[in-house]
């Protein structure tokens, strides 16, 4: 029997047991952002460590950080073979609003071959697939085709504030040939995708202060600056009518798309009409000269995420607001630096600041963009493994969102990162009724097992 035939038989025989074990993991309410769940986070970390030990993974530890713990383990007995560092996270998002769930978020249920629970798709279900893939290889072959290390954190949903320091302190222990992450999704149902790049992120808050207090518009209107008008002028200066960003120097370091990438995106035949219907708009919007996929995967953005100030209650209150503010985020692409972009934003705001107000700028968390060339042998090998199981060509995509720790792995460990996920955009991760299509759970286990064999055959 081939290794795939062995894996298929093993997963089919043990499917119900595997799902029961996954239910155990999903029942732990490991919400990282809420302090009342600190003990649940520890419980989830210890659950993972216990499962690693049962797989005969060595040097398993639950390592404390300034926040939630990191789970580590390793198996290094594939002499002369590459080492894969497997990453994932065991923390989950809060479940509010609870009344919109059709079942209890921490009481897993299967309906229509979909597993409903918080963390089912993001990311406990996919982390669990790593464990069961390793189990299956041990049970069917008695060994692993490659060396493996595991690093699972409990703070991804709050921005991984302590993991970069942990990685920096443990660079030698975490050394490997590549990092494999299952925390992304398929391109579409039945259409697998290897995500080879992610946009970075940076954010600021603009606070405008005019007069020492709100003023009567009849007495002072036309003679004193209105903080909301001042804010509106600044916000309007950021982009032109097509969405092209007007901040001087903003595009200077943007790495252009290759012709091969543009061709690959075009061949995906993305349905923009279906998207318009899905999100409820009559026209799409964005930078001219680029398709929707190019704009959302490989071009930077500047978006106003929130505006506040003045009176918004019922009726009218005739005042000149003294204060106003806005929250801004930018999605960044290679080779933009988050700190440089913040400096450019500050210079732009200072240049366009209206008279009669003071402006304060606060900075928020930053994450660098990440890119592994899509023709990299490890990326192409992942595509081959997907194709063997799904029997359709693999899409090579970038992600419009950000996973800040991916860029940190790239910067600190200097390793290629392979993002092999099995979720779908429709699975409500971060929202009520999060679920995971078990068809992709089943296929994903086989894809991951095959990928370890693919990597074992590559030259490093």
Coordinates of N, CA and C in Angstrom, one line a residue, residues 23-208:
X23 N -13.8 17.2 20.2 CA -14.8 17.7 21.0 C -14.2 18.1 22.4
X24 N -13.4 17.3 23.0 CA -12.8 17.6 24.3 C -12.0 18.9 24.2
X25 N -11.3 19.1 23.1 CA -10.4 20.3 23.0 C -11.4 21.5 22.8
X26 N -12.4 21.4 22.0 CA -13.3 22.5 21.8 C -14.1 22.9 23.0
X27 N -14.3 22.0 23.9 CA -15.1 22.3 25.1 C -14.4 23.2 26.0
X28 N -13.1 23.4 25.9 CA -12.3 24.3 26.8 C -12.5 25.7 26.3
X29 N -13.1 26.6 27.1 CA -13.3 28.0 26.7 C -12.1 28.9 26.8
X30 N -11.1 28.6 25.9 CA -9.8 29.2 26.0 C -9.8 30.6 25.3
X31 N -10.5 31.5 25.9 CA -10.7 32.9 25.3 C -9.5 33.8 25.9
X32 N -8.6 34.1 25.0 CA -7.4 34.8 25.5 C -7.6 36.2 25.9
X33 N -8.6 36.9 25.4 CA -8.8 38.3 25.7 C -9.5 38.6 27.0
X34 N -10.1 37.6 27.6 CA -10.9 37.8 28.9 C -10.1 37.2 30.1
X35 N -9.9 38.0 31.0 CA -9.0 37.5 32.2 C -9.7 36.4 33.0
X36 N -11.0 36.3 33.0 CA -11.7 35.3 33.7 C -11.5 33.9 33.1
X37 N -10.9 33.8 31.9 CA -10.6 32.6 31.3 C -9.1 32.2 31.3
X38 N -8.4 32.8 32.2 CA -7.0 32.5 32.3 C -6.7 31.1 32.6
X39 N -7.5 30.5 33.5 CA -7.3 29.1 33.9 C -7.7 28.2 32.7
X40 N -8.7 28.6 32.0 CA -9.1 27.8 30.8 C -8.0 27.8 29.8
X41 N -7.3 28.9 29.6 CA -6.1 28.9 28.7 C -5.1 27.9 29.1
X42 N -4.8 27.9 30.4 CA -3.8 26.9 31.0 C -4.3 25.5 30.7
X43 N -5.6 25.3 30.9 CA -6.2 23.9 30.7 C -6.0 23.5 29.2
X44 N -6.2 24.4 28.3 CA -6.0 24.1 26.9 C -4.6 23.8 26.6
X45 N -3.7 24.6 27.1 CA -2.2 24.4 26.9 C -1.8 23.0 27.4
X46 N -2.3 22.7 28.6 CA -1.9 21.4 29.2 C -2.6 20.2 28.4
X47 N -3.7 20.4 27.9 CA -4.4 19.4 27.0 C -3.5 19.1 25.8
X48 N -3.0 20.2 25.2 CA -2.2 20.0 24.0 C -0.9 19.3 24.4
X49 N -0.3 19.7 25.5 CA 1.0 19.1 25.9 C 0.8 17.6 26.2
X50 N -0.4 17.2 26.8 CA -0.7 15.9 27.1 C -0.8 15.0 25.9
X51 N -1.5 15.6 24.9 CA -1.7 14.9 23.6 C -0.3 14.7 22.9
X52 N 0.6 15.7 22.9 CA 1.9 15.5 22.3 C 2.6 14.4 23.0
X53 N 2.6 14.3 24.3 CA 3.3 13.2 25.1 C 2.7 11.9 24.7
X54 N 1.4 11.8 24.5 CA 0.8 10.5 24.1 C 1.3 10.1 22.7
X55 N 1.7 11.0 21.9 CA 2.3 10.7 20.6 C 3.7 10.3 20.6
X56 N 4.3 10.3 21.9 CA 5.7 10.1 22.1 C 6.6 11.2 21.5
X57 N 6.0 12.4 21.5 CA 6.8 13.6 21.1 C 7.7 13.9 22.4
X58 N 8.9 14.3 22.1 CA 9.9 14.4 23.2 C 10.0 15.9 23.6
X59 N 10.6 16.1 24.8 CA 10.9 17.4 25.3 C 9.7 18.3 25.3
X60 N 8.5 17.8 25.6 CA 7.3 18.6 25.6 C 7.3 19.5 26.9
X61 N 7.0 20.7 26.7 CA 6.9 21.7 27.8 C 5.8 22.7 27.6
X62 N 5.3 23.2 28.7 CA 4.4 24.3 28.7 C 5.1 25.5 29.3
X63 N 5.6 26.4 28.4 CA 6.5 27.4 28.7 C 5.8 28.7 29.1
X64 N 6.0 29.3 30.2 CA 5.4 30.5 30.7 C 6.0 31.7 29.9
X65 N 5.1 32.7 29.6 CA 5.5 33.9 29.1 C 5.0 35.0 30.0
X66 N 5.1 36.3 29.6 CA 4.5 37.4 30.3 C 3.0 37.3 30.2
X67 N 2.5 36.5 29.3 CA 1.0 36.4 29.1 C 0.6 34.9 29.2
X68 N 0.1 34.4 28.2 CA -0.3 33.0 28.2 C 0.8 32.1 27.7
X69 N 0.8 30.8 28.1 CA 1.9 29.9 27.8 C 2.0 29.4 26.4
X70 N 3.2 29.0 26.1 CA 3.6 28.4 24.8 C 3.8 26.9 25.0
X71 N 3.2 26.1 24.1 CA 3.4 24.7 24.2 C 4.5 24.3 23.2
X72 N 5.5 23.5 23.6 CA 6.6 23.1 22.7 C 6.8 21.6 22.8
X73 N 7.2 21.0 21.7 CA 7.6 19.6 21.7 C 8.4 19.3 20.4
X74 N 9.1 18.1 20.4 CA 9.9 17.9 19.2 C 10.1 16.3 19.0
X75 N 10.3 15.9 17.8 CA 10.7 14.6 17.4 C 11.7 14.7 16.3
X76 N 13.0 14.3 16.6 CA 14.1 14.6 15.7 C 14.9 13.3 15.4
X77 N 14.2 12.3 14.9 CA 14.9 11.0 14.7 C 14.9 10.6 13.2
X78 N 14.5 11.6 12.3 CA 14.6 11.3 10.9 C 15.9 11.8 10.4
X79 N 16.9 11.0 10.5 CA 18.3 11.4 10.2 C 18.5 11.8 8.8
X80 N 19.1 12.9 8.6 CA 19.4 13.4 7.3 C 18.2 14.1 6.6
X81 N 17.0 14.1 7.3 CA 15.8 14.7 6.7 C 15.6 16.1 7.2
X82 N 14.8 16.9 6.5 CA 14.5 18.3 7.0 C 13.6 18.3 8.2
X83 N 13.6 19.5 8.8 CA 12.8 19.7 10.0 C 11.7 20.7 9.8
X84 N 10.5 20.3 10.1 CA 9.3 21.2 10.0 C 8.9 21.7 11.3
X85 N 8.8 23.0 11.5 CA 8.2 23.6 12.7 C 6.7 23.8 12.5
X86 N 5.9 23.1 13.2 CA 4.5 23.2 13.1 C 4.0 24.3 14.1
X87 N 3.3 25.3 13.6 CA 2.7 26.4 14.5 C 1.2 26.4 14.4
X88 N 0.6 26.8 15.5 CA -0.8 27.1 15.5 C -1.2 27.8 16.8
X89 N -2.4 28.0 17.1 CA -2.8 28.7 18.3 C -4.1 28.0 18.9
X90 N -4.1 27.9 20.2 CA -5.1 27.2 20.9 C -6.1 28.2 21.6
X91 N -5.9 29.5 21.5 CA -6.8 30.4 22.0 C -7.9 30.8 21.0
X92 N -9.0 31.3 21.5 CA -10.2 31.6 20.6 C -10.7 32.9 21.0
X93 N -11.6 33.4 20.1 CA -12.3 34.7 20.2 C -13.4 34.6 21.2
X94 N -13.8 35.7 21.8 CA -15.1 35.7 22.6 C -16.3 35.2 21.8
X95 N -17.4 34.9 22.5 CA -18.5 34.3 21.8 C -19.7 35.3 21.6
X96 N -19.6 36.5 22.2 CA -20.7 37.4 22.1 C -20.9 37.8 20.6
X97 N -22.2 38.0 20.3 CA -23.4 38.0 21.1 C -23.9 36.5 21.2
X98 N -24.1 36.0 22.4 CA -24.4 34.6 22.6 C -25.8 34.2 22.0
X99 N -26.7 35.2 22.0 CA -28.1 34.9 21.6 C -28.2 34.5 20.1
X100 N -27.1 34.9 19.3 CA -27.1 34.6 17.9 C -26.6 33.2 17.6
X101 N -26.1 32.5 18.6 CA -25.7 31.1 18.3 C -26.9 30.2 18.3
X102 N -26.8 29.2 17.4 CA -27.9 28.2 17.3 C -27.6 27.0 18.2
X103 N -26.4 26.9 18.8 CA -26.0 25.9 19.7 C -25.0 26.5 20.7
X104 N -24.7 25.8 21.8 CA -23.8 26.4 22.8 C -22.4 26.4 22.1
X105 N -21.7 27.5 22.2 CA -20.4 27.7 21.5 C -19.3 26.7 22.0
X106 N -19.4 26.3 23.3 CA -18.4 25.3 23.8 C -19.0 24.0 24.1
X107 N -20.1 23.7 23.4 CA -20.7 22.3 23.4 C -20.8 21.9 21.9
X108 N -19.7 21.3 21.4 CA -19.7 21.0 19.9 C -20.9 20.2 19.4
X109 N -21.3 20.5 18.2 CA -22.4 19.8 17.6 C -22.1 19.6 16.1
X110 N -22.4 18.5 15.6 CA -22.3 18.2 14.1 C -23.7 18.3 13.5
X111 N -23.8 19.2 12.5 CA -25.1 19.3 11.7 C -24.7 19.5 10.3
X112 N -25.3 18.6 9.4 CA -25.0 18.6 8.0 C -23.5 18.5 7.7
X113 N -22.9 17.6 8.4 CA -21.4 17.4 8.2 C -20.6 18.6 8.4
X114 N -21.1 19.5 9.3 CA -20.3 20.7 9.7 C -20.2 20.6 11.3
X115 N -19.0 20.9 11.8 CA -18.8 20.9 13.2 C -18.9 22.3 13.7
X116 N -19.9 22.5 14.6 CA -20.2 23.9 15.1 C -19.6 24.0 16.5
X117 N -18.7 25.0 16.7 CA -18.2 25.3 18.1 C -17.2 26.5 17.9
X118 N -17.0 27.3 18.9 CA -16.0 28.3 18.9 C -14.6 27.6 18.8
X119 N -13.8 28.0 17.8 CA -12.5 27.4 17.6 C -12.5 26.2 16.6
X120 N -13.7 25.8 16.1 CA -13.8 24.7 15.2 C -12.9 24.9 14.0
X121 N -13.0 26.1 13.4 CA -12.2 26.4 12.2 C -10.9 27.2 12.6
X122 N -11.0 28.1 13.5 CA -10.0 29.0 13.9 C -9.6 28.9 15.4
X123 N -8.6 28.2 15.8 CA -7.7 27.4 14.9 C -7.6 26.0 15.6
X124 N -8.5 25.7 16.6 CA -8.3 24.4 17.3 C -8.5 23.2 16.3
X125 N -9.5 23.3 15.4 CA -9.7 22.2 14.5 C -8.5 21.9 13.7
X126 N -7.9 23.0 13.2 CA -6.7 22.8 12.3 C -5.5 22.4 13.1
X127 N -5.3 22.9 14.3 CA -4.2 22.4 15.2 C -4.4 20.9 15.4
X128 N -5.6 20.5 15.7 CA -5.9 19.1 16.0 C -5.5 18.3 14.8
X129 N -5.7 18.8 13.6 CA -5.3 18.0 12.4 C -3.8 17.7 12.4
X130 N -3.0 18.6 12.9 CA -1.6 18.4 12.9 C -1.3 17.2 13.8
X131 N -2.0 17.1 15.0 CA -1.7 16.0 15.9 C -2.1 14.7 15.3
X132 N -3.3 14.7 14.7 CA -3.8 13.4 14.2 C -3.0 13.0 12.9
X133 N -2.5 13.9 12.2 CA -1.7 13.6 11.1 C -0.4 12.9 11.5
X134 N 0.2 13.4 12.6 CA 1.4 12.8 13.2 C 1.1 11.4 13.7
X135 N 0.0 11.3 14.4 CA -0.4 10.0 15.0 C -0.6 9.0 13.9
X136 N -1.2 9.4 12.8 CA -1.5 8.4 11.7 C -0.2 8.0 11.1
X137 N 0.8 8.9 10.9 CA 2.1 8.5 10.3 C 2.8 7.5 11.2
X138 N 2.8 7.8 12.5 CA 3.4 6.9 13.4 C 2.8 5.5 13.4
X139 N 1.4 5.5 13.4 CA 0.7 4.2 13.5 C 0.8 3.4 12.2
X140 N 0.9 4.1 11.0 CA 0.9 3.3 9.7 C 2.3 3.0 9.2
X141 N 3.3 3.8 9.7 CA 4.6 3.7 9.1 C 5.7 3.4 10.2
X142 N 5.3 3.6 11.5 CA 6.2 3.4 12.6 C 7.2 4.5 12.8
X143 N 7.2 5.5 12.0 CA 8.1 6.6 12.1 C 7.5 7.8 11.3
X144 N 8.3 8.9 11.3 CA 7.9 10.1 10.5 C 8.9 10.3 9.3
X145 N 8.5 10.8 8.2 CA 9.4 11.0 7.1 C 10.3 12.2 7.3
X146 N 10.0 13.1 8.2 CA 10.8 14.3 8.5 C 10.9 14.4 10.0
X147 N 11.7 15.4 10.4 CA 11.8 15.8 11.8 C 10.7 16.8 12.0
X148 N 10.1 16.9 13.2 CA 9.1 17.9 13.5 C 9.3 18.5 14.9
X149 N 9.0 19.8 14.9 CA 8.9 20.6 16.2 C 7.5 21.2 16.2
X150 N 7.1 21.4 17.4 CA 5.7 22.0 17.6 C 5.8 23.3 18.4
X151 N 5.1 24.3 18.0 CA 5.0 25.5 18.8 C 3.6 26.0 18.7
X152 N 2.9 26.0 19.8 CA 1.5 26.4 19.8 C 1.3 27.4 20.9
X153 N 0.7 28.6 20.5 CA 0.6 29.7 21.5 C -0.9 29.9 21.9
X154 N -1.1 30.7 22.9 CA -2.4 31.1 23.4 C -2.7 32.5 23.4
X155 N -2.1 33.3 22.4 CA -2.3 34.7 22.4 C -2.5 35.2 20.9
X156 N -2.7 34.3 20.0 CA -2.8 34.8 18.6 C -4.0 35.8 18.4
X157 N -5.1 35.5 19.1 CA -6.3 36.3 18.9 C -6.2 37.6 19.6
X158 N -5.1 37.9 20.3 CA -4.9 39.2 20.9 C -3.6 39.8 20.3
X159 N -3.1 39.3 19.2 CA -2.0 39.9 18.5 C -0.6 39.3 18.8
X160 N -0.6 38.2 19.5 CA 0.7 37.5 19.8 C 1.7 38.4 20.5
X161 N 1.3 39.1 21.5 CA 2.2 40.1 22.1 C 3.5 39.6 22.7
X162 N 3.5 38.3 23.1 CA 4.7 37.8 23.8 C 5.4 36.7 23.0
X163 N 4.9 36.3 21.9 CA 5.5 35.2 21.1 C 6.8 35.7 20.5
X164 N 6.9 36.9 19.9 CA 8.2 37.2 19.3 C 9.3 37.2 20.3
X165 N 9.1 37.6 21.5 CA 10.2 37.5 22.5 C 10.6 36.1 22.8
X166 N 9.6 35.2 22.9 CA 9.8 33.8 23.1 C 10.6 33.2 21.9
X167 N 10.2 33.5 20.7 CA 11.0 33.0 19.6 C 12.4 33.5 19.5
X168 N 12.6 34.8 19.8 CA 13.9 35.4 19.9 C 14.8 34.7 20.9
X169 N 14.3 34.4 22.1 CA 15.0 33.8 23.1 C 15.3 32.3 22.8
X170 N 14.5 31.7 21.9 CA 14.6 30.2 21.7 C 14.9 29.9 20.2
X171 N 15.7 30.8 19.6 CA 16.0 30.7 18.1 C 16.6 29.4 17.8
X172 N 17.6 28.9 18.6 CA 18.3 27.7 18.4 C 17.3 26.5 18.5
X173 N 16.5 26.5 19.6 CA 15.6 25.4 19.8 C 14.6 25.3 18.7
X174 N 14.2 26.5 18.1 CA 13.2 26.5 17.1 C 13.7 26.4 15.7
X175 N 15.0 26.2 15.5 CA 15.6 26.1 14.2 C 15.0 25.0 13.4
X176 N 14.8 25.2 12.1 CA 14.1 24.3 11.2 C 14.4 24.6 9.8
X177 N 13.8 23.9 8.9 CA 13.9 24.2 7.4 C 12.7 25.0 6.9
X178 N 11.6 24.8 7.6 CA 10.4 25.6 7.2 C 9.4 25.6 8.3
X179 N 8.4 26.5 8.3 CA 7.4 26.6 9.2 C 6.1 26.3 8.5
X180 N 5.3 25.4 9.0 CA 4.0 25.0 8.5 C 2.9 25.5 9.4
X181 N 2.0 26.2 8.8 CA 0.8 26.8 9.5 C -0.5 26.4 8.9
X182 N -1.4 25.9 9.7 CA -2.8 25.7 9.2 C -3.7 26.6 9.9
X183 N -3.8 27.8 9.4 CA -4.7 28.9 10.0 C -5.3 29.8 8.9
X184 N -5.3 29.2 7.7 CA -5.9 30.0 6.6 C -7.0 29.1 6.0
X185 N -7.4 29.4 4.8 CA -8.5 28.7 4.2 C -8.3 28.3 2.7
X186 N -9.3 27.6 2.2 CA -9.4 27.2 0.8 C -9.8 28.5 0.0
X187 N -9.5 28.5 -1.3 CA -9.9 29.6 -2.1 C -11.4 29.6 -2.3
X188 N -12.0 28.4 -2.4 CA -13.5 28.3 -2.5 C -13.8 26.8 -2.1
X189 N -15.1 26.5 -1.9 CA -15.4 25.1 -1.6 C -14.9 24.2 -2.7
X190 N -14.1 23.2 -2.3 CA -13.6 22.2 -3.3 C -12.4 22.7 -4.1
X191 N -11.9 24.0 -3.8 CA -10.8 24.6 -4.5 C -9.7 24.9 -3.5
X192 N -8.7 24.0 -3.4 CA -7.6 24.3 -2.4 C -6.7 25.5 -2.8
X193 N -6.0 26.0 -1.8 CA -5.2 27.2 -2.0 C -4.0 27.1 -1.1
X194 N -2.8 27.5 -1.6 CA -1.7 27.7 -0.8 C -1.5 29.2 -0.7
X195 N -1.6 29.8 0.5 CA -1.5 31.2 0.7 C 0.0 31.5 0.9
X196 N 0.6 32.3 0.0 CA 2.1 32.5 0.1 C 2.5 33.9 0.5
X197 N 1.5 34.7 0.9 CA 1.8 36.0 1.3 C 0.6 36.6 2.1
X198 N 1.0 37.5 3.0 CA 0.0 38.2 3.9 C 0.3 39.7 3.9
X199 N -0.7 40.5 4.0 CA -0.5 41.9 4.2 C -0.1 42.2 5.6
X200 N 0.7 43.3 5.8 CA 0.9 43.7 7.1 C -0.1 44.7 7.6
X201 N 0.1 45.3 8.8 CA -0.9 46.2 9.3 C -0.3 47.2 10.2
X202 N -0.8 48.5 10.1 CA -0.4 49.5 11.1 C -1.6 50.4 11.3
X203 N -1.7 51.0 12.5 CA -2.9 51.8 12.8 C -2.6 53.0 13.6
X204 N -3.4 54.0 13.5 CA -3.2 55.2 14.3 C -4.6 55.7 14.7
X205 N -4.7 56.6 15.7 CA -5.9 57.3 16.0 C -5.5 58.8 16.0
X206 N -6.4 59.5 15.3 CA -6.3 61.0 15.2 C -7.2 61.6 16.2
X207 N -6.8 62.5 17.0 CA -7.6 63.2 18.0 C -7.5 64.7 17.7
X208 N -8.6 65.4 17.4 CA -8.6 66.8 17.1 C -9.2 67.6 18.3

